[in-house]
C-alpha cells in the first residue's frame, strides 16, 4: 500500500462518493440535530482546505481543515471501511495539523459523535483531548468535542 495525501476537490466523483458515504453513516448513527457535517458546496470555500488520501490511484479517505481565525476545525474526516486501520486517517490528521501550523493557528478543534470510539482513540493518539462545546455547537449528548494546542 502506497498512501499519499494531497489537496482534493470535494466536487470530484471520488470525493463526493466518500462525503456521501460519510453523511449517510452520520445520519444512520445520530439524530439530525447532532449531525454537523458540511455539505459538499460548503467545503469549496477559501477558508477550507480539503484533502484526500489515495492508495495508489484509489481515493480512500478525505478530511478538511476549516480556518476559523482563532482556531482550526477538523471536518469531513472519513475513510472507506476497507481502508480503516491502514494509516489513511493518521496520514490525513498529520497533514491537516501541519497545515493548521502553517496557517499559524494556535489550536485545532473538532466535534465528533459519541458512538465513534475508534475515532476518539485516533484523535487522542494525535494529541487531542476532550473539552466542552465551542463555536456555534450546542451541548448535545451525542456530540463530543476535542482540541489540540499547536
C-alpha atoms as a PDB file:
ATOM      1  CA  UNK A   1       0.000   0.000   0.000  1.00  0.00           C
ATOM      2  CA  UNK A   2       1.369   3.374  -1.057  1.00  0.00           C
ATOM      3  CA  UNK A   3      -0.521   6.198   0.666  1.00  0.00           C
ATOM      4  CA  UNK A   4      -0.368   9.803  -0.462  1.00  0.00           C
ATOM      5  CA  UNK A   5      -2.205  12.829   0.892  1.00  0.00           C
ATOM      6  CA  UNK A   6      -2.992  15.690  -1.463  1.00  0.00           C
ATOM      7  CA  UNK A   7      -5.346  18.593  -1.964  1.00  0.00           C
ATOM      8  CA  UNK A   8      -8.634  17.446  -3.368  1.00  0.00           C
ATOM      9  CA  UNK A   9     -11.821  18.785  -4.866  1.00  0.00           C
ATOM     10  CA  UNK A  10     -14.953  17.920  -2.853  1.00  0.00           C
ATOM     11  CA  UNK A  11     -16.909  18.012  -6.129  1.00  0.00           C
ATOM     12  CA  UNK A  12     -14.798  15.304  -7.772  1.00  0.00           C
ATOM     13  CA  UNK A  13     -16.651  11.999  -8.189  1.00  0.00           C
ATOM     14  CA  UNK A  14     -14.279  10.175  -5.823  1.00  0.00           C
ATOM     15  CA  UNK A  15     -14.513  12.775  -3.049  1.00  0.00           C
ATOM     16  CA  UNK A  16     -18.263  13.179  -3.492  1.00  0.00           C
ATOM     17  CA  UNK A  17     -18.676   9.415  -3.101  1.00  0.00           C
ATOM     18  CA  UNK A  18     -16.721   9.478   0.172  1.00  0.00           C
ATOM     19  CA  UNK A  19     -18.592  12.500   1.514  1.00  0.00           C
ATOM     20  CA  UNK A  20     -21.965  10.990   0.664  1.00  0.00           C
ATOM     21  CA  UNK A  21     -20.975   7.754   2.424  1.00  0.00           C
ATOM     22  CA  UNK A  22     -19.869   9.765   5.467  1.00  0.00           C
ATOM     23  CA  UNK A  23     -23.115  11.743   5.542  1.00  0.00           C
ATOM     24  CA  UNK A  24     -25.173   8.545   5.215  1.00  0.00           C
ATOM     25  CA  UNK A  25     -23.284   6.969   8.125  1.00  0.00           C
ATOM     26  CA  UNK A  26     -23.765  10.045  10.329  1.00  0.00           C
ATOM     27  CA  UNK A  27     -27.477  10.145   9.506  1.00  0.00           C
ATOM     28  CA  UNK A  28     -27.746   6.445  10.360  1.00  0.00           C
ATOM     29  CA  UNK A  29     -25.913   6.706  13.693  1.00  0.00           C
ATOM     30  CA  UNK A  30     -27.032  10.077  15.064  1.00  0.00           C
ATOM     31  CA  UNK A  31     -30.122  12.259  15.367  1.00  0.00           C
ATOM     32  CA  UNK A  32     -30.341  15.101  12.852  1.00  0.00           C
ATOM     33  CA  UNK A  33     -29.631  17.773  15.478  1.00  0.00           C
ATOM     34  CA  UNK A  34     -26.233  16.261  16.190  1.00  0.00           C
ATOM     35  CA  UNK A  35     -25.130  15.840  12.554  1.00  0.00           C
ATOM     36  CA  UNK A  36     -22.845  18.793  11.899  1.00  0.00           C
ATOM     37  CA  UNK A  37     -21.222  17.782   8.634  1.00  0.00           C
ATOM     38  CA  UNK A  38     -20.619  20.326   5.894  1.00  0.00           C
ATOM     39  CA  UNK A  39     -22.395  19.936   2.589  1.00  0.00           C
ATOM     40  CA  UNK A  40     -20.137  19.475  -0.428  1.00  0.00           C
ATOM     41  CA  UNK A  41     -20.517  23.079  -1.619  1.00  0.00           C
ATOM     42  CA  UNK A  42     -19.641  24.337   1.883  1.00  0.00           C
ATOM     43  CA  UNK A  43     -16.292  22.567   1.581  1.00  0.00           C
ATOM     44  CA  UNK A  44     -15.469  24.639  -1.520  1.00  0.00           C
ATOM     45  CA  UNK A  45     -14.732  27.948   0.195  1.00  0.00           C
ATOM     46  CA  UNK A  46     -11.395  29.781   0.621  1.00  0.00           C
ATOM     47  CA  UNK A  47     -11.212  29.098   4.378  1.00  0.00           C
ATOM     48  CA  UNK A  48     -11.451  25.324   3.862  1.00  0.00           C
ATOM     49  CA  UNK A  49      -8.502  23.125   2.930  1.00  0.00           C
ATOM     50  CA  UNK A  50      -9.853  19.814   1.621  1.00  0.00           C
ATOM     51  CA  UNK A  51      -7.539  16.811   1.383  1.00  0.00           C
ATOM     52  CA  UNK A  52      -7.862  13.292   0.046  1.00  0.00           C
ATOM     53  CA  UNK A  53      -5.754  10.261   0.800  1.00  0.00           C
ATOM     54  CA  UNK A  54      -5.021   7.849  -2.007  1.00  0.00           C
ATOM     55  CA  UNK A  55      -3.761   4.306  -2.073  1.00  0.00           C
ATOM     56  CA  UNK A  56      -2.098   4.311  -5.465  1.00  0.00           C
ATOM     57  CA  UNK A  57      -4.801   5.767  -7.704  1.00  0.00           C
ATOM     58  CA  UNK A  58      -7.760   4.869  -5.459  1.00  0.00           C
ATOM     59  CA  UNK A  59      -9.173   7.627  -3.220  1.00  0.00           C
ATOM     60  CA  UNK A  60      -9.776   6.004   0.173  1.00  0.00           C
ATOM     61  CA  UNK A  61     -10.261   8.924   2.543  1.00  0.00           C
ATOM     62  CA  UNK A  62     -10.849  12.621   2.973  1.00  0.00           C
ATOM     63  CA  UNK A  63     -10.656  15.351   5.557  1.00  0.00           C
ATOM     64  CA  UNK A  64     -10.771  19.114   5.801  1.00  0.00           C
ATOM     65  CA  UNK A  65      -9.423  21.963   7.885  1.00  0.00           C
ATOM     66  CA  UNK A  66     -11.673  24.978   8.359  1.00  0.00           C
ATOM     67  CA  UNK A  67      -9.695  28.089   9.299  1.00  0.00           C
ATOM     68  CA  UNK A  68     -11.897  29.816  11.889  1.00  0.00           C
ATOM     69  CA  UNK A  69      -9.380  32.597  12.523  1.00  0.00           C
ATOM     70  CA  UNK A  70      -8.831  31.847  16.220  1.00  0.00           C
ATOM     71  CA  UNK A  71      -8.531  28.088  15.664  1.00  0.00           C
ATOM     72  CA  UNK A  72      -8.754  25.418  13.004  1.00  0.00           C
ATOM     73  CA  UNK A  73     -11.502  22.830  12.913  1.00  0.00           C
ATOM     74  CA  UNK A  74     -11.227  19.326  11.503  1.00  0.00           C
ATOM     75  CA  UNK A  75     -14.232  18.486   9.322  1.00  0.00           C
ATOM     76  CA  UNK A  76     -15.336  15.707   6.980  1.00  0.00           C
ATOM     77  CA  UNK A  77     -12.897  13.096   8.280  1.00  0.00           C
ATOM     78  CA  UNK A  78     -13.786   9.796   6.607  1.00  0.00           C
ATOM     79  CA  UNK A  79     -12.071   6.703   5.268  1.00  0.00           C
ATOM     80  CA  UNK A  80     -13.603   3.795   3.419  1.00  0.00           C
ATOM     81  CA  UNK A  81     -14.316   0.755   5.605  1.00  0.00           C
ATOM     82  CA  UNK A  82     -11.675  -1.233   3.675  1.00  0.00           C
ATOM     83  CA  UNK A  83      -9.036   1.421   4.401  1.00  0.00           C
ATOM     84  CA  UNK A  84      -9.574   1.563   8.146  1.00  0.00           C
ATOM     85  CA  UNK A  85      -6.599   0.520  10.206  1.00  0.00           C
ATOM     86  CA  UNK A  86      -4.146   1.064   7.345  1.00  0.00           C
ATOM     87  CA  UNK A  87      -2.919   4.538   8.297  1.00  0.00           C
ATOM     88  CA  UNK A  88      -5.083   6.657   5.997  1.00  0.00           C
ATOM     89  CA  UNK A  89      -6.709   8.641   8.820  1.00  0.00           C
ATOM     90  CA  UNK A  90      -3.339   9.033  10.569  1.00  0.00           C
ATOM     91  CA  UNK A  91      -1.888  10.489   7.380  1.00  0.00           C
ATOM     92  CA  UNK A  92      -4.823  12.883   6.963  1.00  0.00           C
ATOM     93  CA  UNK A  93      -4.682  14.172  10.537  1.00  0.00           C
ATOM     94  CA  UNK A  94      -0.918  14.623  10.372  1.00  0.00           C
ATOM     95  CA  UNK A  95      -1.196  16.700   7.194  1.00  0.00           C
ATOM     96  CA  UNK A  96      -4.196  18.741   8.412  1.00  0.00           C
ATOM     97  CA  UNK A  97      -2.394  19.604  11.660  1.00  0.00           C
ATOM     98  CA  UNK A  98       0.676  20.610   9.637  1.00  0.00           C
ATOM     99  CA  UNK A  99      -1.495  22.914   7.507  1.00  0.00           C
ATOM    100  CA  UNK A 100      -3.004  24.449  10.666  1.00  0.00           C
ATOM    101  CA  UNK A 101       0.515  25.126  11.931  1.00  0.00           C
ATOM    102  CA  UNK A 102       1.464  26.710   8.589  1.00  0.00           C
ATOM    103  CA  UNK A 103      -1.611  28.940   8.923  1.00  0.00           C
ATOM    104  CA  UNK A 104      -0.354  29.986  12.394  1.00  0.00           C
ATOM    105  CA  UNK A 105      -3.459  28.674  14.118  1.00  0.00           C
ATOM    106  CA  UNK A 106      -2.961  28.184  17.878  1.00  0.00           C
ATOM    107  CA  UNK A 107      -5.141  25.069  18.122  1.00  0.00           C
ATOM    108  CA  UNK A 108      -7.245  22.582  16.219  1.00  0.00           C
ATOM    109  CA  UNK A 109     -10.700  21.565  17.433  1.00  0.00           C
ATOM    110  CA  UNK A 110     -13.298  19.055  16.314  1.00  0.00           C
ATOM    111  CA  UNK A 111     -16.769  17.746  17.012  1.00  0.00           C
ATOM    112  CA  UNK A 112     -17.398  14.022  16.753  1.00  0.00           C
ATOM    113  CA  UNK A 113     -20.104  11.559  17.646  1.00  0.00           C
ATOM    114  CA  UNK A 114     -20.214   9.726  20.942  1.00  0.00           C
ATOM    115  CA  UNK A 115     -20.505   6.342  19.190  1.00  0.00           C
ATOM    116  CA  UNK A 116     -17.306   6.776  17.154  1.00  0.00           C
ATOM    117  CA  UNK A 117     -14.929   5.264  19.699  1.00  0.00           C
ATOM    118  CA  UNK A 118     -12.285   4.327  17.113  1.00  0.00           C
ATOM    119  CA  UNK A 119     -12.185   7.977  16.026  1.00  0.00           C
ATOM    120  CA  UNK A 120     -11.844   9.146  19.654  1.00  0.00           C
ATOM    121  CA  UNK A 121      -8.830   6.862  20.104  1.00  0.00           C
ATOM    122  CA  UNK A 122      -7.315   8.080  16.842  1.00  0.00           C
ATOM    123  CA  UNK A 123      -7.688  11.739  17.828  1.00  0.00           C
ATOM    124  CA  UNK A 124      -6.272  11.058  21.290  1.00  0.00           C
ATOM    125  CA  UNK A 125      -3.290   9.320  19.670  1.00  0.00           C
ATOM    126  CA  UNK A 126      -2.691  12.600  17.806  1.00  0.00           C
ATOM    127  CA  UNK A 127      -2.747  14.690  20.995  1.00  0.00           C
ATOM    128  CA  UNK A 128      -6.399  15.758  21.097  1.00  0.00           C
ATOM    129  CA  UNK A 129      -8.120  15.991  24.472  1.00  0.00           C
ATOM    130  CA  UNK A 130     -11.789  16.293  25.345  1.00  0.00           C
ATOM    131  CA  UNK A 131     -13.323  19.699  26.009  1.00  0.00           C
ATOM    132  CA  UNK A 132     -16.756  21.324  26.041  1.00  0.00           C
ATOM    133  CA  UNK A 133     -18.682  22.706  23.076  1.00  0.00           C
ATOM    134  CA  UNK A 134     -17.113  25.516  21.048  1.00  0.00           C
ATOM    135  CA  UNK A 135     -18.203  27.923  18.328  1.00  0.00           C
ATOM    136  CA  UNK A 136     -21.869  27.513  17.438  1.00  0.00           C
ATOM    137  CA  UNK A 137     -22.134  23.911  18.627  1.00  0.00           C
ATOM    138  CA  UNK A 138     -24.841  23.266  21.217  1.00  0.00           C
ATOM    139  CA  UNK A 139     -24.387  20.854  24.078  1.00  0.00           C
ATOM    140  CA  UNK A 140     -25.820  17.510  22.950  1.00  0.00           C
ATOM    141  CA  UNK A 141     -25.400  14.029  24.460  1.00  0.00           C
ATOM    142  CA  UNK A 142     -24.426  12.545  21.060  1.00  0.00           C
ATOM    143  CA  UNK A 143     -21.683  15.143  20.444  1.00  0.00           C
ATOM    144  CA  UNK A 144     -18.179  15.113  21.866  1.00  0.00           C
ATOM    145  CA  UNK A 145     -15.653  17.904  21.436  1.00  0.00           C
ATOM    146  CA  UNK A 146     -11.877  17.729  21.337  1.00  0.00           C
ATOM    147  CA  UNK A 147      -8.907  20.052  20.786  1.00  0.00           C
ATOM    148  CA  UNK A 148      -5.188  20.041  20.387  1.00  0.00           C
ATOM    149  CA  UNK A 149      -2.959  23.013  21.135  1.00  0.00           C
ATOM    150  CA  UNK A 150      -0.328  23.560  18.461  1.00  0.00           C
END
